[in-house]
Structures are given as C-alpha cells and as structure tokens.
Tab-separated table of C-alpha atoms and ligand atoms in Angstrom:
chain	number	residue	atom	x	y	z
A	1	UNK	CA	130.240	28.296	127.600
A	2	UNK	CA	133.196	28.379	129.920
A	3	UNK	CA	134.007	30.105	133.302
A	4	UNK	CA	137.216	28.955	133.940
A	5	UNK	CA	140.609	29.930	135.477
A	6	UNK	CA	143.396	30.461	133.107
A	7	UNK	CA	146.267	30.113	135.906
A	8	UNK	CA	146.030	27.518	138.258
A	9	UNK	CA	148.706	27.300	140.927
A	10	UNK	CA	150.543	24.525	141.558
A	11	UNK	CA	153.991	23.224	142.515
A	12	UNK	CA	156.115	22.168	139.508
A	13	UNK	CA	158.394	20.323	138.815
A	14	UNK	CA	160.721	20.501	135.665
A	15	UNK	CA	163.089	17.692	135.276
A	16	UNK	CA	164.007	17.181	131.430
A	17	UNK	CA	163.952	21.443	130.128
A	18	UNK	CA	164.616	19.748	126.552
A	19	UNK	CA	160.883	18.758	126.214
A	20	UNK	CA	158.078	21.820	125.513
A	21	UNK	CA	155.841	21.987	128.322
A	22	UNK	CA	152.715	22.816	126.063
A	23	UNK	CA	150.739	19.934	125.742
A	24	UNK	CA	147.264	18.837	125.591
A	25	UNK	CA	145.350	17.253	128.816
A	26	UNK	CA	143.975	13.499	128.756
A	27	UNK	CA	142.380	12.700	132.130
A	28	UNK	CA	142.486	9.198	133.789
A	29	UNK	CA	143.241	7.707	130.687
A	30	UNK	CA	145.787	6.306	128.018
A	31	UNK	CA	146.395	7.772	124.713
A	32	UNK	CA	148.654	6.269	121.847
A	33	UNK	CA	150.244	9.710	121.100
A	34	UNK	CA	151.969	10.429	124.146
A	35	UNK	CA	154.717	12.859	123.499
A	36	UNK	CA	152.246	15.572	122.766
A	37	UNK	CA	149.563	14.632	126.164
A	38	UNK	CA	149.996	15.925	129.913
A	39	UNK	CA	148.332	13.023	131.468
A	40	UNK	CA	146.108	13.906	134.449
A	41	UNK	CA	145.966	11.166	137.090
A	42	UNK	CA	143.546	10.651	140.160
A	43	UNK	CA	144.679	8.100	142.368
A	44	UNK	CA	142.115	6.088	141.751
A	45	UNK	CA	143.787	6.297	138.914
A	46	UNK	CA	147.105	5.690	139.628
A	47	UNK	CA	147.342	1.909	137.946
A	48	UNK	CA	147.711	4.049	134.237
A	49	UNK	CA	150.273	6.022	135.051
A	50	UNK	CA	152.503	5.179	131.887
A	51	UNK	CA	156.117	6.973	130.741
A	52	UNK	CA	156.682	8.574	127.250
A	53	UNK	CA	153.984	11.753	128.361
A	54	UNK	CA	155.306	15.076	128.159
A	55	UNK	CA	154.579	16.006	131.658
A	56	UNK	CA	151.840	14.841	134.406
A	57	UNK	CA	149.616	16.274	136.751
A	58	UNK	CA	148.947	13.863	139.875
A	59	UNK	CA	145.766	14.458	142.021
A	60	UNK	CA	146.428	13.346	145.823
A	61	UNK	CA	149.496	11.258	145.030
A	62	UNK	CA	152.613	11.455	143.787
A	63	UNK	CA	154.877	8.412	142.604
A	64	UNK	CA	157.402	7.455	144.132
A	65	UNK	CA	160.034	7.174	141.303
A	66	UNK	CA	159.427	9.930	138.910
A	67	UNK	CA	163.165	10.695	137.869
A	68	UNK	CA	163.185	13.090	134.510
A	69	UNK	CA	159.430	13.799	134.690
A	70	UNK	CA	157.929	16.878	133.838
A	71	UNK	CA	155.251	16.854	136.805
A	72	UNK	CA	152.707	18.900	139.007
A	73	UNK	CA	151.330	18.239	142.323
A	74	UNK	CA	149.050	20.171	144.643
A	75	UNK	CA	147.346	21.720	141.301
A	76	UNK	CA	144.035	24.360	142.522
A	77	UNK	CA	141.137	23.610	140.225
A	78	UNK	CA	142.482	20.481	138.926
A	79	UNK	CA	139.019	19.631	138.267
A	80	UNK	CA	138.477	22.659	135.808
A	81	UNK	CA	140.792	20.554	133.365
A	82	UNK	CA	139.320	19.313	130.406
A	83	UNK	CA	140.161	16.789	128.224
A	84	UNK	CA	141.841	18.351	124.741
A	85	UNK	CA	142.746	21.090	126.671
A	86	UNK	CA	145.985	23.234	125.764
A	87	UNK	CA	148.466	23.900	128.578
A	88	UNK	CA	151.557	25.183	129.663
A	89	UNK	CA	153.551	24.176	132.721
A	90	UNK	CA	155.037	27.612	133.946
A	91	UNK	CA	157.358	28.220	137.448
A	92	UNK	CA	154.240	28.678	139.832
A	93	UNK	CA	151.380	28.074	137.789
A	94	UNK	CA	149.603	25.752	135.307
A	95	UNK	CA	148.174	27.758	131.832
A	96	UNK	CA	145.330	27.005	130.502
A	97	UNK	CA	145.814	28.058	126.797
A	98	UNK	CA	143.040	26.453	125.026
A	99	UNK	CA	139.796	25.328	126.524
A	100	UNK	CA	138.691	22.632	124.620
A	101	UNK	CA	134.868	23.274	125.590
A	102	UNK	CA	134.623	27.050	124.459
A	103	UNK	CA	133.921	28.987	121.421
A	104	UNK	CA	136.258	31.934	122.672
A	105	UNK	CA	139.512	30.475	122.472
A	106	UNK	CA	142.337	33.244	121.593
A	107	UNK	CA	146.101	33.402	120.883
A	108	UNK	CA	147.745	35.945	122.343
A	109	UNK	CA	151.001	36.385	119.923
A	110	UNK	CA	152.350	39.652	121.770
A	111	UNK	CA	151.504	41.822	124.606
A	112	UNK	CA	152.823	44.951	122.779
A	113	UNK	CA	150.946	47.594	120.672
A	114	UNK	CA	152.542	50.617	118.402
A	115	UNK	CA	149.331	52.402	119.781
A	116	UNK	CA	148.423	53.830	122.567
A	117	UNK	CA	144.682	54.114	122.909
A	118	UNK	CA	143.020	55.704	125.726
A	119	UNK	CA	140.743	53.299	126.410
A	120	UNK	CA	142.742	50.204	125.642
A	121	UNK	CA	141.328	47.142	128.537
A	122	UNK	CA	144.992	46.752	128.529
A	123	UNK	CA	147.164	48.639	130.941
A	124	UNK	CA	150.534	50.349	129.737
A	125	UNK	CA	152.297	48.367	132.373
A	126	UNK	CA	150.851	45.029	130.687
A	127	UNK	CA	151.767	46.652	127.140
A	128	UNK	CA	155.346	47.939	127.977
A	129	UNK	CA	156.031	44.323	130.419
A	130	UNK	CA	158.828	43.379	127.873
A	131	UNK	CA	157.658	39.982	127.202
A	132	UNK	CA	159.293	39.131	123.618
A	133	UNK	CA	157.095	36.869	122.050
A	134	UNK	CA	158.275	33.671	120.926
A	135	UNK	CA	157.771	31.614	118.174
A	136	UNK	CA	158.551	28.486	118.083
A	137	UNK	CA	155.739	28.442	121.910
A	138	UNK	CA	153.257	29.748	119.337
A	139	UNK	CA	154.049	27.283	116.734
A	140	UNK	CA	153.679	24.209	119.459
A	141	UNK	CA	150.399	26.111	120.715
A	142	UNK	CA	148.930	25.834	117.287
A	143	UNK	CA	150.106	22.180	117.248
A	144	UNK	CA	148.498	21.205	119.857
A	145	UNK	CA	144.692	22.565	119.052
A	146	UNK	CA	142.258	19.885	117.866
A	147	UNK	CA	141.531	20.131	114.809
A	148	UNK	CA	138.187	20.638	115.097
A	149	UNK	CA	137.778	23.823	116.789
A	150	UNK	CA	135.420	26.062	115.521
A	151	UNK	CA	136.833	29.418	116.326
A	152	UNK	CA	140.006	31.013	117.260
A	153	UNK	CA	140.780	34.757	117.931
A	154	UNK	CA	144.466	36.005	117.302
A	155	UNK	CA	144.879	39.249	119.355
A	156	UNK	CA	147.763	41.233	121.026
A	157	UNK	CA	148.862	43.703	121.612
A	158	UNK	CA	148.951	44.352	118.114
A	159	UNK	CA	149.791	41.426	116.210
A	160	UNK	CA	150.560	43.459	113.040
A	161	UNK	CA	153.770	44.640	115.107
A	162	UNK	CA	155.050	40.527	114.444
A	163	UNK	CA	155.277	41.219	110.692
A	164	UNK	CA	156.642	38.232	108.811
A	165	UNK	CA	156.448	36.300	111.872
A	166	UNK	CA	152.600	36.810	111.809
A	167	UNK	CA	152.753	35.433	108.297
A	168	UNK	CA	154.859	32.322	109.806
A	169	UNK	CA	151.799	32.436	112.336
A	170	UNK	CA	149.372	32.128	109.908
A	171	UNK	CA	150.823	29.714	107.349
A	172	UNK	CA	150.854	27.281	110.641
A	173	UNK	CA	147.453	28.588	111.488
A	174	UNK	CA	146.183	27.151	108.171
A	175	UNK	CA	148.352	24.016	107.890
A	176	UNK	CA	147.142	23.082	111.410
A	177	UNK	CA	143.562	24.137	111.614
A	178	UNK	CA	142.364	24.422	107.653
A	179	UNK	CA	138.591	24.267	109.307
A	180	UNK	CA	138.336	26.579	111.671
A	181	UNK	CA	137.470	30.173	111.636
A	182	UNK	CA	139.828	32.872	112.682
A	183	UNK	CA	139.484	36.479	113.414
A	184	UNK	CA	142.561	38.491	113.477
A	185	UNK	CA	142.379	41.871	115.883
A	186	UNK	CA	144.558	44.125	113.935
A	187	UNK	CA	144.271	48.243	114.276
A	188	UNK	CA	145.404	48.041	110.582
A	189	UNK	CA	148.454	50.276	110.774
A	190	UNK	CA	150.968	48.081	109.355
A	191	UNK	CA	149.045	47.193	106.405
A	192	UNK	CA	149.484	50.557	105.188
A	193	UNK	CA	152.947	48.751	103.375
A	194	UNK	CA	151.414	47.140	100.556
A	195	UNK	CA	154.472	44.931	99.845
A	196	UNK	CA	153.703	43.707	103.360
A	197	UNK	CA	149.974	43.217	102.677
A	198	UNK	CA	150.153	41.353	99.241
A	199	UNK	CA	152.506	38.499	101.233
A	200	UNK	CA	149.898	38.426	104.248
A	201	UNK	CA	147.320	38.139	102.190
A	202	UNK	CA	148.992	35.130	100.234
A	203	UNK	CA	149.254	32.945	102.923
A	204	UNK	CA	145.496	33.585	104.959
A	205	UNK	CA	143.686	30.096	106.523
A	206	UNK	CA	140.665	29.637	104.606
A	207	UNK	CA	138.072	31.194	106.918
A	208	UNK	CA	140.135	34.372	107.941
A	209	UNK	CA	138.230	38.153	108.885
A	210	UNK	CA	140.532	40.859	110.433
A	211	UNK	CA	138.696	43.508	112.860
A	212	UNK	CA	139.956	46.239	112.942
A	213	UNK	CA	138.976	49.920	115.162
A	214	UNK	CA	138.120	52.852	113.299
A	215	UNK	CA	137.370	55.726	115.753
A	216	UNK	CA	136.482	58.851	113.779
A	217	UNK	CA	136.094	60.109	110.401
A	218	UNK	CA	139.094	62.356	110.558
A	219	UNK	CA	142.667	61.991	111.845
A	220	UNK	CA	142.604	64.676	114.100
A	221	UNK	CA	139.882	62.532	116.791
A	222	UNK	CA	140.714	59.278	115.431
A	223	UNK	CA	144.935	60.256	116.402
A	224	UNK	CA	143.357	61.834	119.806
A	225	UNK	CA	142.256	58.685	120.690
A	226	UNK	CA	144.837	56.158	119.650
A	227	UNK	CA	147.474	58.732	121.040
A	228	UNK	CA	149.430	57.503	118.143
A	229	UNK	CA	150.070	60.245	115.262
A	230	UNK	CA	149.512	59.367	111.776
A	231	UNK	CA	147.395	56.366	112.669
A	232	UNK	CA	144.615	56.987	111.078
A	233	UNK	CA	146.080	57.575	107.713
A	234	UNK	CA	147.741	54.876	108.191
A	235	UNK	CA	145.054	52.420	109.428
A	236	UNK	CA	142.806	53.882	106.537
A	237	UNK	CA	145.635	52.798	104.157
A	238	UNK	CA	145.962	49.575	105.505
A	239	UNK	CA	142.209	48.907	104.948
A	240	UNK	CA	142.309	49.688	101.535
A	241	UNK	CA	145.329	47.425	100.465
A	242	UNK	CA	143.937	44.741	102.579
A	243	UNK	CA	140.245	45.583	100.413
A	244	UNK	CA	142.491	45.397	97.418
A	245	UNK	CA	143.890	41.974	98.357
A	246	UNK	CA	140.065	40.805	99.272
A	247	UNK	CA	140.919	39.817	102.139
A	248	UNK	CA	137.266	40.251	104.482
A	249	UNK	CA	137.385	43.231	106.872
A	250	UNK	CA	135.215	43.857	109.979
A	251	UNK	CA	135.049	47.583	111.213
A	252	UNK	CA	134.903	47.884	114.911
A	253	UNK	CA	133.373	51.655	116.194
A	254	UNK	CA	134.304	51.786	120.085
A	255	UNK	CA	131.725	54.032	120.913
A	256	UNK	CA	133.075	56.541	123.837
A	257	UNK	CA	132.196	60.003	125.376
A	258	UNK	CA	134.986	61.090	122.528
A	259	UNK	CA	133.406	59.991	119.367
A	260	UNK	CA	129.702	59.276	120.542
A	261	UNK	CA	128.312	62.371	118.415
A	262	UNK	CA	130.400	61.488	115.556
A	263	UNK	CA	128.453	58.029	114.539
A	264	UNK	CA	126.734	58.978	112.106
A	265	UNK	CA	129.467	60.825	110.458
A	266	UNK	CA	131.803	57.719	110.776
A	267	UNK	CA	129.015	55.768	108.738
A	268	UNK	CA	129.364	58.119	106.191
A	269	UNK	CA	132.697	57.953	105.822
A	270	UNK	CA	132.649	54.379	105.369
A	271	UNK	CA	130.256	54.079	103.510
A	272	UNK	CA	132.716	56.519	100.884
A	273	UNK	CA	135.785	55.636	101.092
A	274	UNK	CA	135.717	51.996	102.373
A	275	UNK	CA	132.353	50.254	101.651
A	276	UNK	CA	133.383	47.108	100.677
A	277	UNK	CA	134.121	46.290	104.229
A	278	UNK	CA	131.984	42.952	105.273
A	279	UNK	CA	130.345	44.396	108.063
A	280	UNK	CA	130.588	47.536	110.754
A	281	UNK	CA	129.771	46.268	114.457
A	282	UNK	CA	129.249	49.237	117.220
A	283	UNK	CA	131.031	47.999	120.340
A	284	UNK	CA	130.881	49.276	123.730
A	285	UNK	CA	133.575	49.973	126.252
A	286	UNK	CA	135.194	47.571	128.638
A	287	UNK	CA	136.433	49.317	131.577
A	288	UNK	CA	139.473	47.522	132.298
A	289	UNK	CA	143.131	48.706	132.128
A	290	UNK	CA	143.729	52.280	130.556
A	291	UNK	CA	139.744	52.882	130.026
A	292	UNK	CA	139.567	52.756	133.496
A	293	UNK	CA	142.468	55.047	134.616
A	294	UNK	CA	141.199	57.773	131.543
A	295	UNK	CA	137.151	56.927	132.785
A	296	UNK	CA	136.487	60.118	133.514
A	297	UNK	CA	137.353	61.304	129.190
A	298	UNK	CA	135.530	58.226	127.868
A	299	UNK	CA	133.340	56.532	129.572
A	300	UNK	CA	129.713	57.516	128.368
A	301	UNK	CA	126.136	55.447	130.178
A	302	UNK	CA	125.031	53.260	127.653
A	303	UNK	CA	121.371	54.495	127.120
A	304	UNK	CA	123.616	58.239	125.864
A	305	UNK	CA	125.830	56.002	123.817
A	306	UNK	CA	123.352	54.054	122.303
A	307	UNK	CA	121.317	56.923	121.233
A	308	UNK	CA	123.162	57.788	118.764
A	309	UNK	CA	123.505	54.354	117.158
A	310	UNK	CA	120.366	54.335	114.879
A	311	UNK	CA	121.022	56.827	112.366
A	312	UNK	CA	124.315	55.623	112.260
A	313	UNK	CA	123.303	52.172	111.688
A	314	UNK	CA	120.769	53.124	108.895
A	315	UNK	CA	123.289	55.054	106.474
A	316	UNK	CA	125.336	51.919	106.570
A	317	UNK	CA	122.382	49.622	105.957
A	318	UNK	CA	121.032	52.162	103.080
A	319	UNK	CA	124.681	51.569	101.727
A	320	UNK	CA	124.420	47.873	101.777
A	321	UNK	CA	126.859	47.434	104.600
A	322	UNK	CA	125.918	44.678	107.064
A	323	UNK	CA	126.064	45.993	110.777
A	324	UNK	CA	126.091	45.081	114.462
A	325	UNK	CA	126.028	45.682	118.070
A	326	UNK	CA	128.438	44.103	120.502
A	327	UNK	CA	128.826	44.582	124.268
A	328	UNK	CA	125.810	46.867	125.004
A	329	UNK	CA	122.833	45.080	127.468
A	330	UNK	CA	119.974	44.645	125.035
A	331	UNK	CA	117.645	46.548	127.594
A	332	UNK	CA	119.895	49.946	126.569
A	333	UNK	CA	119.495	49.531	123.148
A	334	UNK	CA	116.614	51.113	120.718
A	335	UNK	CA	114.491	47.977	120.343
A	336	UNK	CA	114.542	48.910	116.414
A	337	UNK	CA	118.062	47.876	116.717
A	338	UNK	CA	117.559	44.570	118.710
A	339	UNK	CA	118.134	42.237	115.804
A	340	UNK	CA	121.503	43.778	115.475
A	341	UNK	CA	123.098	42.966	118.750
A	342	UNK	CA	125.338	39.869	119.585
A	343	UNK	CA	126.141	38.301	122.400
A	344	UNK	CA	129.611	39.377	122.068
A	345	UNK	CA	131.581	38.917	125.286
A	346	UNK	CA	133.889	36.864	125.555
A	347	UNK	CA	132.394	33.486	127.979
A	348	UNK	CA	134.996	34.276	130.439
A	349	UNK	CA	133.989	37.976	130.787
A	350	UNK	CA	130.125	37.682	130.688
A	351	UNK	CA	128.444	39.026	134.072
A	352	UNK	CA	124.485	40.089	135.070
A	353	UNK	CA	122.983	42.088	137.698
A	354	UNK	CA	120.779	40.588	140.177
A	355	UNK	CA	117.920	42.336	138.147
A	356	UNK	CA	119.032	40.674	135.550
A	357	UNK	CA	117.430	37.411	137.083
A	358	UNK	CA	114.102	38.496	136.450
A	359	UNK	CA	114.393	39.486	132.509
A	360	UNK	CA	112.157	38.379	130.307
A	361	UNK	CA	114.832	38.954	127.334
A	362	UNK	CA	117.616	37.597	129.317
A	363	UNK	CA	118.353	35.176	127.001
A	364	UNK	CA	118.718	37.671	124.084
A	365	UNK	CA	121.362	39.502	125.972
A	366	UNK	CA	124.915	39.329	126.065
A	367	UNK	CA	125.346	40.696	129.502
A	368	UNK	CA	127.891	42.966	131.092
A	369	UNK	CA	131.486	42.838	131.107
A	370	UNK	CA	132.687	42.216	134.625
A	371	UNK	CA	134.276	45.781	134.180
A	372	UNK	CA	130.940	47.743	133.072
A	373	UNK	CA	129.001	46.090	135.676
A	374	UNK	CA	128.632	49.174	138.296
A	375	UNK	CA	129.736	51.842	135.761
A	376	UNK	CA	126.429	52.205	134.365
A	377	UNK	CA	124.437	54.957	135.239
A	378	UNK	CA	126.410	56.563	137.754
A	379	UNK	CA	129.835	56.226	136.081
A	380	UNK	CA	131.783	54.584	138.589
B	401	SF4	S1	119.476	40.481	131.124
B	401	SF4	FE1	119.948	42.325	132.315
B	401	SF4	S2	121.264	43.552	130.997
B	401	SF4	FE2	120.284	42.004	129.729
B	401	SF4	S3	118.473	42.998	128.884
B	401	SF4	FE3	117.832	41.953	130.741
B	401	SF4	S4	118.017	43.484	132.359
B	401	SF4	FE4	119.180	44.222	130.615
C-alpha cells in the first residue's frame, strides 16, 4: 500500500537539457549504473556524492560546485522517496511516476478521450488541456521500471486515440517488462478497425487484459451516456475483433442513476452477443471531475445501486461468465454477493469513515473513494 504525493515541490535546477530527467531514485547510496539514477543525498550523506547521475536531489545541503548538474533542493516530502522509484524533474515540481512499493502503478499515455462521458472522474478542462503526449518520455518511463513489478495499468484519456503509437507502447511494454501484468483501460472504440486490431493484437506483453465500459444494452443509453454518437456500435465492434484476435477482455458496468435498472438486461446482452469475455466486474461511481458537475443525473446511493446487482450477476454466472464488484463498501452490498467484491481502489484513493473504525469486516472492504465519501446517502 501507498499514500503518497505524486508532485512534490521543489526548486530545480536544469543545467545540461540534453539529458532526460526521468530517472529512477537511489537514496544515500552508490549504484554502478548511473546515467539512468537520480541520486538522493542527506548530508550525512554528503561524502557519496559522485558525478555521471542523471540529476540529484540534496537534503539540507547543496554543493558548492555543481556546474552542468541536473539538481533539486528544498524538495517537500523528500522522505516519501523510495528507492526504485520513477521520477521526473519538472519546472516547479518533482513527479513521482512509479512508486516502487505499490501494486497500483499506472501510465498515463494521454490526457485526451474521443468520448465524452458524463460521469468521466476526469474534467473536460483536464481532457481538452492540450497536452500532446510524447513518446520518446513514455519510452524512457518504461525504461526505467524494475523489472519486477507486478502490475501496471495503462490508462488515458483514451489510449486507443495513440493508435500505432500505442502499439510502439506496447512492443516496449513487453520488451521491458515481459513479467508483469498489464491492464489496458480502453472504451474499445477504435478497435472497431480490424486492420488496426489484428496489428495490436500481434504485438501484446504476455500477461495483457483490456477493460473496457459497456453502459447499456442498446446504443440509444449507452450513446446518452458517453455523449459520443455511434459509440456503442462501435465499442461493441471493437470487442468482437479484439474476441476474434483472443486477446482477454474485462467488461466494466459503471453502475449510475442512468443505467441502474438496466443490469440485468446488460447481462443478457453479454451473455449473447459477447460471452467469451473473461469476466464482467460492476463498478461504482467516483465522484470526481464531470460525475461531479452532472451529480445530480447520475449519482445513485449505493444500497439503490446495488440492489439491482444480483440478478444481474446470476445470468452472467448461469452463462459461465466470471463476475465482480469493484468500488462499492462491502456493508452496501447483498451479502450473497460478498465473495464477488474486490478491493478495487486504487491505494492512493482508498478512504473510511470514522464508523468505519469499528467494522468487524473492515478488512474485507475496499473502502470509499475520497470522492464518494459524503455522497452516500444524502447525495452530496
Ligand atoms: S469498513 Fe466501513 S465501508 Fe467497509 S464494510 Fe465496514 S462500515 Fe462499510
């Protein structure tokens, strides 16, 4: 588990621009392979300070000859660093890309989306910030991961929108990491071009799932809710080529005040046309960015939205597709379903109610998002 901040602000200095300022963090230490390390020095440390690093971080000192260094000084939460951490050196701040002691490490490849669904956790200002993605910084973020990470998530925005540059992404993904198990957040559209899919699929690390939304049974609801016409056929075809390709597909259902009576219908639709799918998990909102500005359309208390999860859950599992629950408090949720709920938020995200303290299933649980906290029950 890991609470930490991903920005830490800090004065910076950039003296040599011709070196990447993504590097991994080695605390108080040497390390043969320096041209890839940010070396974090103490001053009690200050005997190992070494050239050849890509950049440095000094706590409570600062040499005095440090002429086309890479450096920070006056860094808050230094001491949230890790060793075999990922950073970046940005103008004001210090980015923690990778945190070498958590399961819920991501790789956010672009901030833009061709949807536009109403209860993104994303605001449109985030999603319309033009902030081209680039490359060759998510080629030397992939570098720098240990090898031995267990899990990485590649989200957006919508990746799909990268195209052959996702497949670049990917080959890298699996040259770099061939142990480690990525899940791709996808809402499927642009796999509805099957030349597209068959290259994609080519090229996959060798524990790779996609997860991607489906909203409704019908394009009418599922279109109302991305705000993005022809999505659903298209997301629908993209799930099928990418079935066709066998490449392993998780349905997420965001269950909202939209689509809440329409569960057990969007079972039975998958259960038709798309039951090959590895498994269906029921997720519930988070209540950040546009779900909170369009709140009063989707958001829905949990014990409502959970209510209509079991016969929902049993037409998939009487069709012999594997299911789960992510996001809801186990305390909302029909305790027939209980063995079907994950503790699914992110590490970063997790938060309890002072009630909470005195649970006896607390340990079940996955908690609240921050953003659900005091939305419960009285919807704001
Ligand atoms: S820990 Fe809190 S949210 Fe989780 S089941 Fe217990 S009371 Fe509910």
């Amino acid at each position: 588990m890991s609470n930490r901040p991903f920005f830490l602000k800090s004065n910076i200095v950039i003296n040599n621009s011709s070196v990447s300022t993504i590097g991994k963090v080695i605390i108080n230490k040497n390390i043969e392979d320096k041209s890839n390390y940010i070396q974090v020095l103490e001053k009690e440390s200050k005997e190992l300070f070494t050239d050849g690093y890509l950049g440095y971080i000094f706590i409570d000192w600062c040499p005095s000859e440090i002429d086309n260094k890479n450096y920070a000084i006056n860094v808050n939460c230094v001491e949230t660093l890790k060793d075999y951490d990922v950073i970046e050196f940005d103008k004001e701040y210090i980015h923690v890309l990778y945190r070498d002691d958590s399961d819920d490490n991501f790789i956010q490849v672009t901030n833009q989306c061709n949807s536009n669904c109403i209860m993104c956790p994303d605001s449109d200002f985030v999603r319309n910030t033009d902030k081209s993605y680039d490359l060759l910084r998510l080629e030397r973020i992939i570098d720098c991961i240990p090898d031995d990470t267990k899990n990485v998530c590649i989200t957006g925005g919508e990746p799909g929108i990268l195209k052959y540059d996702l497949i670049k992404i990917l080959k890298k993904c699996k040259e770099c990491l061939p142990n480690t198990n990525f899940l791709l957040l996808s809402n499927g559209r642009v796999f509805s071009d099957f030349k597209f899919t068959e290259e994609f699929s080519k090229v996959l690390p060798y524990n790779f799932k996609i997860a991607i939304p489906l909203y409704a049974d019908n394009a009418i609801l599922h279109d109302l809710i991305t705000r993005a016409d022809g999505s659903f056929y298209e997301t629908i075809s993209g799930i099928k080529n990418l079935l066709s390709q066998k490449v392993r597909i998780e349905i997420r259902v965001v269950v909202l005040k939209m689509n809440y009576l329409e569960l057990e219908k969007i079972s039975q639709y998958i259960a038709k046309e798309i039951k090959n799918v590895e498994i269906v998990n029921f997720m519930a909102l988070e209540m950040s960015g546009n779900a909170y500005i369009n709140r009063d359309n989707i958001w829905i208390d949990f014990s409502k939205a959970t209510s209509k999860l079991y016969p929902a859950i049993i037409t998939l599992i009487k069709s012999g597709i594997n299911t789960g629950i992510y996001n809801f408090p186990l305390c909302k949720v029909d305790k027939r379903l209980f063995s079907l709920c994950r503790k699914s938020i992110s590490d970063y995200k997790i938060r309890f109610k002072d009630e909470c303290q005195n649970c006896t299933i607390k340990e079940f649980c996955g908690g609240y998002f921050g953003s659900t906290l005091n939305f419960d029950e009285d919807g704001e």
